[in-house]
Coordinates of C-alpha atoms in Angstrom, one line a residue:
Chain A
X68 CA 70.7 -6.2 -25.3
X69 CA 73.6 -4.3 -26.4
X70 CA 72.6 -4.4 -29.7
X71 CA 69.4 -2.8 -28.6
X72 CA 71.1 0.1 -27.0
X73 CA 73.3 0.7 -29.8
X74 CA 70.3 0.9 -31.9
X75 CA 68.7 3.7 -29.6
X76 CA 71.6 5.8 -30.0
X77 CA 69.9 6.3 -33.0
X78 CA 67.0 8.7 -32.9
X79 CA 65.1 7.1 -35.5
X80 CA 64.7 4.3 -34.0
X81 CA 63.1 6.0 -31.4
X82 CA 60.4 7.8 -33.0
X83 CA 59.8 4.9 -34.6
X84 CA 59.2 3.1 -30.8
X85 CA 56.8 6.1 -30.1
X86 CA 55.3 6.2 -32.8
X87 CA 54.2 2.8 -32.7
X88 CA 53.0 2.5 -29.3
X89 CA 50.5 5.6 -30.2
X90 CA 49.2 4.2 -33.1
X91 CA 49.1 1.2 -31.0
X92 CA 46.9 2.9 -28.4
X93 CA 44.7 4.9 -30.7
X94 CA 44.3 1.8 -33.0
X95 CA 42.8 -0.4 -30.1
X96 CA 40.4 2.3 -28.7
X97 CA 38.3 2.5 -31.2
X98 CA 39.1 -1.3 -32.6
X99 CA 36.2 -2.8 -29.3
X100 CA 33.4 0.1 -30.8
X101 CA 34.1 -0.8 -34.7
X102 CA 34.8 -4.8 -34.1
X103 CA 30.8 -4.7 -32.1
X104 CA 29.3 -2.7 -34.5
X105 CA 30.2 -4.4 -37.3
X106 CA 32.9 -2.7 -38.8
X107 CA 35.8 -4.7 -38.5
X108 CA 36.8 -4.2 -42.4
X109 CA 36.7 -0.3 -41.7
X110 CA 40.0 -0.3 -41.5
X111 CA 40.7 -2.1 -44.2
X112 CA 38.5 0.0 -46.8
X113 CA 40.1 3.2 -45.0
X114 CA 43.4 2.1 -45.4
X115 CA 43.2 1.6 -49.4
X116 CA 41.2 5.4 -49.6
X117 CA 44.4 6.5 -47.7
X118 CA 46.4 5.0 -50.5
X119 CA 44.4 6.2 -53.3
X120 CA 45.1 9.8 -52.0
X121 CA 48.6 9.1 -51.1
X122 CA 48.9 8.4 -54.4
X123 CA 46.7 11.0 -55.8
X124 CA 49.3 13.4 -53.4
X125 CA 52.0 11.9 -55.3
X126 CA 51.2 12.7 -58.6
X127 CA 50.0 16.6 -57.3
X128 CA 53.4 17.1 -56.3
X129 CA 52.0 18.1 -52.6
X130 CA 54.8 18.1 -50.4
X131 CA 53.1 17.5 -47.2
X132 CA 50.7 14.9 -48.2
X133 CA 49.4 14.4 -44.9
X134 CA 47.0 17.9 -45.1
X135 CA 45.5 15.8 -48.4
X136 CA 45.5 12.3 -47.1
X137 CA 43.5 13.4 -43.7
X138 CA 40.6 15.2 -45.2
X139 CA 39.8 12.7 -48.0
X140 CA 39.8 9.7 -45.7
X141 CA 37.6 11.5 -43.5
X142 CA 35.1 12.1 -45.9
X143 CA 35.0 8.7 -47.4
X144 CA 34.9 7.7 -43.6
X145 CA 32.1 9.8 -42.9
X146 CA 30.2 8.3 -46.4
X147 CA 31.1 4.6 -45.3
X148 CA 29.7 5.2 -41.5
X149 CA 26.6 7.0 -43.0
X150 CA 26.0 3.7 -45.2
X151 CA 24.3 1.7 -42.3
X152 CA 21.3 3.4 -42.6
X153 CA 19.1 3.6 -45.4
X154 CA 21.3 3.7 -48.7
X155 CA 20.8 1.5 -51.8
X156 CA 24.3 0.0 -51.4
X157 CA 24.6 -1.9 -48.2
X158 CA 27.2 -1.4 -45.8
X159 CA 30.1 -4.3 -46.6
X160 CA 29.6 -3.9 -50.2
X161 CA 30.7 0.1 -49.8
X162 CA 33.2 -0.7 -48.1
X163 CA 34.2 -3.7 -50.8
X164 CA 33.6 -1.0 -53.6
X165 CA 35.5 1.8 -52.2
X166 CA 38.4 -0.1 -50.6
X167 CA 39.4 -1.8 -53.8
X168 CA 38.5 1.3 -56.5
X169 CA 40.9 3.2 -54.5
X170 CA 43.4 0.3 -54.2
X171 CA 43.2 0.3 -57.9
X172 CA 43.0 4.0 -58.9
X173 CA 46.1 4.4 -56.9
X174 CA 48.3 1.7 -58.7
X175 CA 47.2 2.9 -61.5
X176 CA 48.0 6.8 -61.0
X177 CA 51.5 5.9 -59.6
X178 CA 52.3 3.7 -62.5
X179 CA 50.9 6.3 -65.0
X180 CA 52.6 9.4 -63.6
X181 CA 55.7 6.9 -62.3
X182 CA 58.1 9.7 -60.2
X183 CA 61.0 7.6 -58.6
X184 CA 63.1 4.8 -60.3
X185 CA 62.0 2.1 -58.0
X186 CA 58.0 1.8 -58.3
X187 CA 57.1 -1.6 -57.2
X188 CA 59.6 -0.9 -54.1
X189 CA 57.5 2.1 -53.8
X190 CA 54.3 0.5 -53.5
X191 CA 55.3 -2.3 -51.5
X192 CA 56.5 -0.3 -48.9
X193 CA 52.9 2.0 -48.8
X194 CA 51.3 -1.2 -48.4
X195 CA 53.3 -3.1 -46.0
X196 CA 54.9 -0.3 -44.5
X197 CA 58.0 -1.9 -44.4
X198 CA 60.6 0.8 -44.2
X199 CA 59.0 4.1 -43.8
X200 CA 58.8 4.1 -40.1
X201 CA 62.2 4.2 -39.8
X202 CA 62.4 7.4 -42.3
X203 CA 60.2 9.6 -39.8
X204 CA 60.6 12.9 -39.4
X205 CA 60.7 15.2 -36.2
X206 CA 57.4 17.1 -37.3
X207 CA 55.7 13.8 -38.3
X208 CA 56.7 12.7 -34.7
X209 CA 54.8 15.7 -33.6
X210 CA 52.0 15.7 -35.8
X211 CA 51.9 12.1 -34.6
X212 CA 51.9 12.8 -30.7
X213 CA 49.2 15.8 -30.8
X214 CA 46.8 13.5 -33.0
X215 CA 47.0 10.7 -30.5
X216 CA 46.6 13.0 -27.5
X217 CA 43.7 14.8 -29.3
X218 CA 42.2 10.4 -30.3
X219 CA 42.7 10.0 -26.4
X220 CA 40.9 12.8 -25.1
X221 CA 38.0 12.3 -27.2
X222 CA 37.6 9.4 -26.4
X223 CA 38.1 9.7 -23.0
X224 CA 35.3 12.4 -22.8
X225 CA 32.9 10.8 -24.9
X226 CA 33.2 7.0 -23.5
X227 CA 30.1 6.9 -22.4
X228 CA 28.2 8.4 -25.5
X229 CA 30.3 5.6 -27.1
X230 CA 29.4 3.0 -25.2
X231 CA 25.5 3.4 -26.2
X232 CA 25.5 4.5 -29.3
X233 CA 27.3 1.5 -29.7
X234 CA 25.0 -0.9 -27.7
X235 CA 21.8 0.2 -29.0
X236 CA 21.8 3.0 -31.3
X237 CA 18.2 2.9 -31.6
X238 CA 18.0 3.0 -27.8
X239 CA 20.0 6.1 -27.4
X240 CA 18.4 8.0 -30.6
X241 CA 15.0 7.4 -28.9
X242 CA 16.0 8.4 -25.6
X243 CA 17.5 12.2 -27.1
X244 CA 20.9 11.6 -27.7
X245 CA 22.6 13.1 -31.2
X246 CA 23.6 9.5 -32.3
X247 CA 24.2 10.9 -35.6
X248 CA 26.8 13.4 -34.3
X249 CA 29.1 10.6 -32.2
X250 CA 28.7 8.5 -35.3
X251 CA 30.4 11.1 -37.1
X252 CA 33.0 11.6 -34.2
X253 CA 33.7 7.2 -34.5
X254 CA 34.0 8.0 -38.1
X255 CA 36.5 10.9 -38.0
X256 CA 38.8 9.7 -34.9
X257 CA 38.6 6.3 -37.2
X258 CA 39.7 7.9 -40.2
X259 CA 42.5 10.1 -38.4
X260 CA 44.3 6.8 -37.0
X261 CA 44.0 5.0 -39.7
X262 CA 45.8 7.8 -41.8
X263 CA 48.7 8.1 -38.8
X264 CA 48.7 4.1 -38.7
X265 CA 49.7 3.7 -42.7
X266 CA 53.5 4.9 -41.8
X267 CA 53.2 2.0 -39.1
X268 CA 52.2 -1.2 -40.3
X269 CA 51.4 0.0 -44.0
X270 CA 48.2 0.5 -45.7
X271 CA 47.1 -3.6 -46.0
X272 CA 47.8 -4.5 -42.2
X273 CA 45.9 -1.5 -40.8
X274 CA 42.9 -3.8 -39.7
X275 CA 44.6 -6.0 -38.0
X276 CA 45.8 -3.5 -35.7
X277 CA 42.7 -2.5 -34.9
X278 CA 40.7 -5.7 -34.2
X279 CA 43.3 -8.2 -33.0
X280 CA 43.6 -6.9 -29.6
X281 CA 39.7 -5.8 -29.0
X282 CA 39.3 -9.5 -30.2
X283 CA 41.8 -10.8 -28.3
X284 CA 40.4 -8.8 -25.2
X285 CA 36.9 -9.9 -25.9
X286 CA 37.8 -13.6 -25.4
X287 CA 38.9 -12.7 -21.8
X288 CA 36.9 -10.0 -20.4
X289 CA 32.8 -9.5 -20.0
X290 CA 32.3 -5.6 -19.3
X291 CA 33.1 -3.0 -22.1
X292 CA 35.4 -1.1 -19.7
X293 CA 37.4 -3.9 -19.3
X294 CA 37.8 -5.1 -22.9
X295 CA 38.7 -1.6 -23.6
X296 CA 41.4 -1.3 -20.9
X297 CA 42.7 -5.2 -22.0
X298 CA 42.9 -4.2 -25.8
X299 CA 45.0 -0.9 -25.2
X300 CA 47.5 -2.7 -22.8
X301 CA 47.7 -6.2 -24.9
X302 CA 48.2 -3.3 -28.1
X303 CA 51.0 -1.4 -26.4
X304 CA 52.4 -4.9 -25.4
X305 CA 52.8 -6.2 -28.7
X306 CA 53.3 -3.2 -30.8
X307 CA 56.6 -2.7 -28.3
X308 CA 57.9 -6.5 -28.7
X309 CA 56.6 -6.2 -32.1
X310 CA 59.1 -3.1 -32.9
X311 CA 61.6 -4.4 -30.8
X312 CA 62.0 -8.1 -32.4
X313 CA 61.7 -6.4 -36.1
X314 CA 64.7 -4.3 -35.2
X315 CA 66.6 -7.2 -33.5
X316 CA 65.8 -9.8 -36.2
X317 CA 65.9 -7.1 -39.1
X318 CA 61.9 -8.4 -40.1
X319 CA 59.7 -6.0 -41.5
X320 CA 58.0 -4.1 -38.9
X321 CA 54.4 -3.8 -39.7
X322 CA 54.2 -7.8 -40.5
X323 CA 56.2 -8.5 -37.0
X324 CA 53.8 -6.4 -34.9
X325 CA 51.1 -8.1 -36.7
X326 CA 52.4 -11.7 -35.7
X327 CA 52.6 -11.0 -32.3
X328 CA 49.1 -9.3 -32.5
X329 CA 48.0 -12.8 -33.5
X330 CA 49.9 -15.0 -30.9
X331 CA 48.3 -13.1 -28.2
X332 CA 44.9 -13.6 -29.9
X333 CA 45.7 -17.3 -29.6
X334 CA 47.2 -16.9 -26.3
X335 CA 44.0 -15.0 -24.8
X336 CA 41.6 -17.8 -26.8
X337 CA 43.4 -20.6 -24.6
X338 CA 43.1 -18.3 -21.5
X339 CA 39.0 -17.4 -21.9
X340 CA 39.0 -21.4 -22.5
X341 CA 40.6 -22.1 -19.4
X342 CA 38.7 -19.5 -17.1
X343 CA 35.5 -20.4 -18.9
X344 CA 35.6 -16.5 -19.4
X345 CA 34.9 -16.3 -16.0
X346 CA 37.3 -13.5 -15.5
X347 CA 35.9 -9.8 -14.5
Chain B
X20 CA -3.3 17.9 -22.1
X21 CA -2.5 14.6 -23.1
X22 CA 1.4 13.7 -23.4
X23 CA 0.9 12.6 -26.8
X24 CA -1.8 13.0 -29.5
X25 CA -2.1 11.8 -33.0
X26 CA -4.1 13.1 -35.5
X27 CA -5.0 11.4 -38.8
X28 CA -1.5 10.5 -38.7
X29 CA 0.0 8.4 -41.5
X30 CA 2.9 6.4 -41.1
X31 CA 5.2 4.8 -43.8
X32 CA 8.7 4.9 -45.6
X33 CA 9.6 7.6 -48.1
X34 CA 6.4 8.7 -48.3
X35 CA 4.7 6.0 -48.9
X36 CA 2.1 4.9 -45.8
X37 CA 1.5 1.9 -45.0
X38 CA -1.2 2.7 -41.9
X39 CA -3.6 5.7 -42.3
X40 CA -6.0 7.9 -39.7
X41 CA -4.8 7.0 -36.8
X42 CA -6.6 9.0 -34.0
X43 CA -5.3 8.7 -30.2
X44 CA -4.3 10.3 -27.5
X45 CA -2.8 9.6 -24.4
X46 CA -3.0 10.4 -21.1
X47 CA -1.0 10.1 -18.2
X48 CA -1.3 7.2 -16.4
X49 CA -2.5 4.8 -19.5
X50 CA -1.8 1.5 -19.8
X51 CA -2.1 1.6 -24.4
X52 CA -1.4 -1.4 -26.1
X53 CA -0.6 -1.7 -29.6
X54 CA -2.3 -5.0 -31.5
X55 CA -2.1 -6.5 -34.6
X56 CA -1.1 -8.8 -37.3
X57 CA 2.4 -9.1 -37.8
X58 CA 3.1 -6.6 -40.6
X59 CA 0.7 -3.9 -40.0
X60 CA 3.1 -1.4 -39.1
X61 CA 3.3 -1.3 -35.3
X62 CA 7.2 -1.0 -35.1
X63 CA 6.5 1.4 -37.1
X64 CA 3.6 3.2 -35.5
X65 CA 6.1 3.1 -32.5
X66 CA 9.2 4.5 -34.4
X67 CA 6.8 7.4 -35.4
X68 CA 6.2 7.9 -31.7
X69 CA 9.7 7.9 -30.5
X70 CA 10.8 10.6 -33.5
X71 CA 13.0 8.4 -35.2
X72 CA 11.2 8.3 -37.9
X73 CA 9.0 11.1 -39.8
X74 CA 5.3 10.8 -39.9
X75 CA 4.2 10.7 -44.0
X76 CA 1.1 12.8 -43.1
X77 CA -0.6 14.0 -40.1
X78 CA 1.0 15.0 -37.0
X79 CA 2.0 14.2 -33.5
X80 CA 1.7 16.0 -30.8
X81 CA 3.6 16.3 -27.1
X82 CA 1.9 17.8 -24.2
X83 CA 2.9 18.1 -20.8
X84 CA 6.2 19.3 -21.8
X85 CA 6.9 15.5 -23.2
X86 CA 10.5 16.3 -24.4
X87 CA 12.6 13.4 -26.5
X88 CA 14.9 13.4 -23.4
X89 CA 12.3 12.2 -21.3
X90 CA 10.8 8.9 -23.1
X91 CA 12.0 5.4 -22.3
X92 CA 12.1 3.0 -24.8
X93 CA 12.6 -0.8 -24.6
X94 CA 13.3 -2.3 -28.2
X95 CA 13.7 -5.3 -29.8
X96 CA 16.5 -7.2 -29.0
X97 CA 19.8 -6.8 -32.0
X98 CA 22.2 -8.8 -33.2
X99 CA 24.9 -7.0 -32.0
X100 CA 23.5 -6.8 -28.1
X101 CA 23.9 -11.4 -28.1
X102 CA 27.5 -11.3 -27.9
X103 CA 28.2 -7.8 -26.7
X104 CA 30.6 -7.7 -23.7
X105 CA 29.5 -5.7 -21.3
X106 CA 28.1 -5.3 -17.3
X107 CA 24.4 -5.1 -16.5
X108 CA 25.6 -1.9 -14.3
X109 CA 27.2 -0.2 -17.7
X110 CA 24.0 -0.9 -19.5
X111 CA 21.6 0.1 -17.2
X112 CA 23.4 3.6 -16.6
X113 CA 23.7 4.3 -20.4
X114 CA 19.7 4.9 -19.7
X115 CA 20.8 8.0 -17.4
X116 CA 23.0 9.0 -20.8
X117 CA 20.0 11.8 -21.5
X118 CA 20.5 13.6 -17.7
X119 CA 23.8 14.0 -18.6
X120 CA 24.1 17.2 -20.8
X121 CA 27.5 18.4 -21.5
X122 CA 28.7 16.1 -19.0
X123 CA 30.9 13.8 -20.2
X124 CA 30.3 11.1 -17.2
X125 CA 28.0 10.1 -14.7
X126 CA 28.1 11.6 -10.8
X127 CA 26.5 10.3 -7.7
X128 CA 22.8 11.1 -8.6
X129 CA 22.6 9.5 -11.7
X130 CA 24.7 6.2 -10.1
X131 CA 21.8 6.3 -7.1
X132 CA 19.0 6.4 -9.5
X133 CA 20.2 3.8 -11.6
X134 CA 20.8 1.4 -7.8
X135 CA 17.0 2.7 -7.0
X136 CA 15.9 0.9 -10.3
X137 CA 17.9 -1.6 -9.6
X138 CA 16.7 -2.6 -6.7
X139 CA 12.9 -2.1 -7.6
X140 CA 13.4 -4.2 -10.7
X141 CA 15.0 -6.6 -8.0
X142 CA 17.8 -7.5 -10.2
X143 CA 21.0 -6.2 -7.9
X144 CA 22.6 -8.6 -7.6
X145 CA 22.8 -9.0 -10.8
X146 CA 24.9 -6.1 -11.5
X147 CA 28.2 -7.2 -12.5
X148 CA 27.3 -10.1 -14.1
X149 CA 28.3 -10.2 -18.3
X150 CA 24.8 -9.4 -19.8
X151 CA 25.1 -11.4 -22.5
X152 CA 25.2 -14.4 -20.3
X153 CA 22.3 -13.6 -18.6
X154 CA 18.7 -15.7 -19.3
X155 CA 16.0 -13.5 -21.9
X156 CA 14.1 -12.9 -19.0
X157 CA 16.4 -11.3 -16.8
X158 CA 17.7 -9.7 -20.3
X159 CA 14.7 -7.9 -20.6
X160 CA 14.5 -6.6 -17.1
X161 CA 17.6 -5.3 -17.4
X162 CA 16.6 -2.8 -20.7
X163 CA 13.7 -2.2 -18.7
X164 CA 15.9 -0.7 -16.0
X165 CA 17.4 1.1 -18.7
X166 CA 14.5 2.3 -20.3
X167 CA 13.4 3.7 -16.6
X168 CA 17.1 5.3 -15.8
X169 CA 15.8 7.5 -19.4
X170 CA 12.5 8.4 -18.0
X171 CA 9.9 9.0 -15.1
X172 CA 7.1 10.0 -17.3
X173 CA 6.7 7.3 -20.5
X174 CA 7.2 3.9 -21.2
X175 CA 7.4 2.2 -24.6
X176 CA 7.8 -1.1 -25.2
X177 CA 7.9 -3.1 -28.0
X178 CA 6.9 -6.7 -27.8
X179 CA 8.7 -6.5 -24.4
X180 CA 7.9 -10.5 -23.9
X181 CA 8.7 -12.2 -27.1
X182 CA 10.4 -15.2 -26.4
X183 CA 9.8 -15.3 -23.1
X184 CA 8.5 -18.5 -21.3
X185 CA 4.7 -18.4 -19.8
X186 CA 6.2 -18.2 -16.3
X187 CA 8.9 -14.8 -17.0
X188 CA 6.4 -13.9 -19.3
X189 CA 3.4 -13.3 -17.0
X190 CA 6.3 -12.3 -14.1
X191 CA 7.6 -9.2 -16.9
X192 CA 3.4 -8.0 -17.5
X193 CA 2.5 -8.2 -13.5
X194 CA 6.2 -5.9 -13.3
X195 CA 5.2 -3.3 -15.7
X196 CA 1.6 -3.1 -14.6
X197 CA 3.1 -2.0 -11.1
X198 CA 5.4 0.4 -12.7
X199 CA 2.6 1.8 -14.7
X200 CA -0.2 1.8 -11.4
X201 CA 2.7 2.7 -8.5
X202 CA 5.1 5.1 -10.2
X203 CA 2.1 6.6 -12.4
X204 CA 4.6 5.9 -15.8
X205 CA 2.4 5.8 -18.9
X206 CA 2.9 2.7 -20.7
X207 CA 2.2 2.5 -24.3
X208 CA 3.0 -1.3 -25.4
X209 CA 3.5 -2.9 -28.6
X210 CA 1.8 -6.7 -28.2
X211 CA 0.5 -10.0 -30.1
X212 CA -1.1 -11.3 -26.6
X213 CA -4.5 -10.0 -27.1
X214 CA -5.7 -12.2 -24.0
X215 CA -2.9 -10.3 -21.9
X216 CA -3.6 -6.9 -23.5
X217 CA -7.5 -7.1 -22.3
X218 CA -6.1 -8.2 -18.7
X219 CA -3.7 -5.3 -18.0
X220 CA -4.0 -2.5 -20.1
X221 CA -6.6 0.4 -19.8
X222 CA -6.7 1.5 -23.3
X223 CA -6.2 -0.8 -26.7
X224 CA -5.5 0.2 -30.4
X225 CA -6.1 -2.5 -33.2
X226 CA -4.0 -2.0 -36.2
X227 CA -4.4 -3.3 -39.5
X228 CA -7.3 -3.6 -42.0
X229 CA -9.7 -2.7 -39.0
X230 CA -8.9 0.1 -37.1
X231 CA -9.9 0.0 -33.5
X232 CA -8.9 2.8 -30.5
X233 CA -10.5 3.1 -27.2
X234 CA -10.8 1.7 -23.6
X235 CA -10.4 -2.1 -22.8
X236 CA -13.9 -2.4 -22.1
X237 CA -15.2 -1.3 -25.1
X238 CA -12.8 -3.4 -27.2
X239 CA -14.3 -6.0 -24.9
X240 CA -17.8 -5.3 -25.5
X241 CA -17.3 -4.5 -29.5
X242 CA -15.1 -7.4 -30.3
X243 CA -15.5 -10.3 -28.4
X244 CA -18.6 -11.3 -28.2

């Protein structure tokens, strides 16, 4: 305990603990809509685009690498979300094709154009995250903060829009609503956590973040308003122990968060055994 | 003026048809269904209808002030809607989502109409049950609720009793049937029950290599005898 106070002396250390849990939240919103429509390797794909530009950014010289990260992963978001419908490359493999092009362009660029002495340490940390959440900035913590408000309220507004485009997208297309539109929205808000989630957990853990805890939450509960309130809390529950134990036990953040992400998948399994999923 | 006409519509994918001159229209208050082999392009025909699709020639007309906003549509069942967790309340109100506008959530007049259905579908009590766990029949009430929450003018329904059992099944015809005499909703019905189609509906359209359109009796009279 006293160790843990010591440590929030530090200020890092607390962006990093807000940080996380907003990432946290945003992550699990959207994580129930893309795990039921069949998206769960979104994430995944998204997260190797982001480090494709990152590295792209890199070699540009652009100091704030964010304002180029953004807008390309929202584009490629925006292509991979568009793929469902009638295109000659079906949906997983786009996402199989993009996700590992960029994971290999971007190697490839940072090795060519090599700018600090300690490459593979370089890498390694874009992909696992493991130290560059606790090198935040105040204006990343910012940046951070008005992005997750901005996830929230959209989400917030549009929940029920959401919830039937993704029920029955035919349904709601027949019926008058703009389904393409609010795909476009899942597909941006996806892209803009994704993007604030790589200084988290790191460009390869990014999926895990966002369908553990609608997973976990679907094991337990039976309504989507429900599973959606479950994931958020069981998100922020772990992402705080998860931050907290990494500091404690000097693990690697992103990974720790991760773990716990999975124990509390296992733990809600046992529970929706138990209750026979019987829970409301 | 009919609510919707077709004339010498064609329907297909990327501009190639796979069903030519169709001729119909339909008024308000029919009872259409749609029959044929499996393959002759009624989803289709039906996707046409409901705009999501583009006619390859021809065109489609609305009267009556039929807007998109005002059509209810009960599809096929999806993958993703077997293990989706969610209430038969939530589902049944995302049929209001076309009322809403702007708004960004539901108020009291929407939340009645959707307990009105509800209760004339006679499945309240099934509200807050987990609709994934609930049998096909009852499954298929509840989008029918939903399709009603999106309309008070047109019905379509596509193959709205496959895999059904004889019993729900003749239960689900007797419940639109009263919808379409009582509430005076047209009901334009995709269907492989030819036997049912003659009982209950008022108009039938054969697709495939023979093209049939006009009143039950007549398909009566010219086909079966």
């Amino acid at each position: 305990m006293d160790k843990l106070i010591l440590y929030f002396q530090y200020p890092f250390v607390r962006y990093a603990l807000i940080v996380g849990v907003l990432i946290a939240l945003c992550s699990s919103l959207l994580g129930v809509t893309l795990v039921l429509k069949r998206f769960s390797f979104i994430g995944d794909g998204l997260s190797h685009v982001a480090f494709g530009a990152m590295a792209v950014a890199t070699v540009l010289n652009i100091t704030n690498n964010m304002l180029f990260i953004l807008p390309v992963t929202i584009v490629c978001a925006i292509l991979l979300l568009r793929t469902g419908q009638n295109t000659k490359i079906k949906g997983d493999a786009a996402i199989a094709m993009i996700s590992v092009g960029a994971l290999a362009i971007g190697y490839l660029l940072m090795n060519i154009f090599s700018t600090g002495p300690n490459l593979s340490g370089d890498v390694c940390s874009t992909l696992f995250g493991s130290t560059s959440i606790l090198t935040l900035t105040k204006a990343q913590v910012i940046l951070c903060c008005i992005l997750s408000v901005l996830v929230v309220t959209l989400f917030v507004i549009f929940y029920h829009k959401i919830f039937s485009v993704t029920f029955d997208e035919t349904f709601a297309k027949a019926t008058g609503i703009k389904t393409d539109a609010y795909n476009l929205l899942i597909a941006v808000i996806t892209a803009i956590i994704i993007v604030l989630a790589m200084n988290l957990v790191g460009s390869l853990l990014i999926s895990a973040l966002v369908i553990f805890p609608a997973l976990s939450a679907m094991r337990i509960f039976k309504t989507f308003f429900c599973v959606t309130i479950c994931s958020v809390v069981l998100s922020v529950i772990c992402a705080v122990i998860g931050i907290l134990s990494s500091i404690l036990a000097g693990t690697p953040v992103g990974s720790t968060i991760v773990a716990i992400d999975i124990v509390a998948f296992l733990i809600s399994s046992f529970i929706g055994k138990v209750s026979g999923g019987n829970a409301q | 003026m009919a609510q919707i006409t077709c004339q010498n519509l064609a329907i297909g994918y990327d501009g190639r048809s796979i069903l030519r001159n169709i001729n119909f229209s339909v008024n308000e208050g029919d009872y259409l269904c749609i029959i044929g082999e499996n393959g002759t392009g009624k989803s289709t025909l039906m996707r046409t209808l409901l705009r999501l699709q583009q006619p390859v020639s021809g065109m489609i007309q609305y009267g009556d002030g039929l807007k998109n906003n005002e059509i209810g549509y009960l599809p096929q069942q999806t993958m993703i809607q077997k293990d989706f967790p969610s209430s038969v309340r939530e589902i049944i109100l995302s049929g209001c989502q076309n009322r809403l506008g702007l708004r960004p959530f539901y108020s009291r007049k929407e939340k009645k109409h959707a307990d009105q259905i509800m209760e004339k579908l006679k499945i309240t009590e099934l509200e807050h049950r987990c609709y994934r766990e609930l049998s096909g029949g009852q499954q298929q009430r509840v989008l029918l609720a939903r399709a009603l929450c999106a309309t008070d003018k047109i019905l379509l329904l596509d193959e709205p009793v496959s895999g059904l059992d004889p019993i729900v099944t003749k239960e689900m015809y007797r419940l639109i049937k009263r919808i379409n005499r009582d509430d005076k909703i047209t009901v334009i019905m995709i269907s492989h029950d030819i036997r049912a189609a003659i009982e209950y509906s008022s108009h039938i359209m054969h697709v495939g290599e023979t093209m049939f359109y006009g009143t039950t009796e007549e398909y009566e009279s010219r086909w079966l005898i």
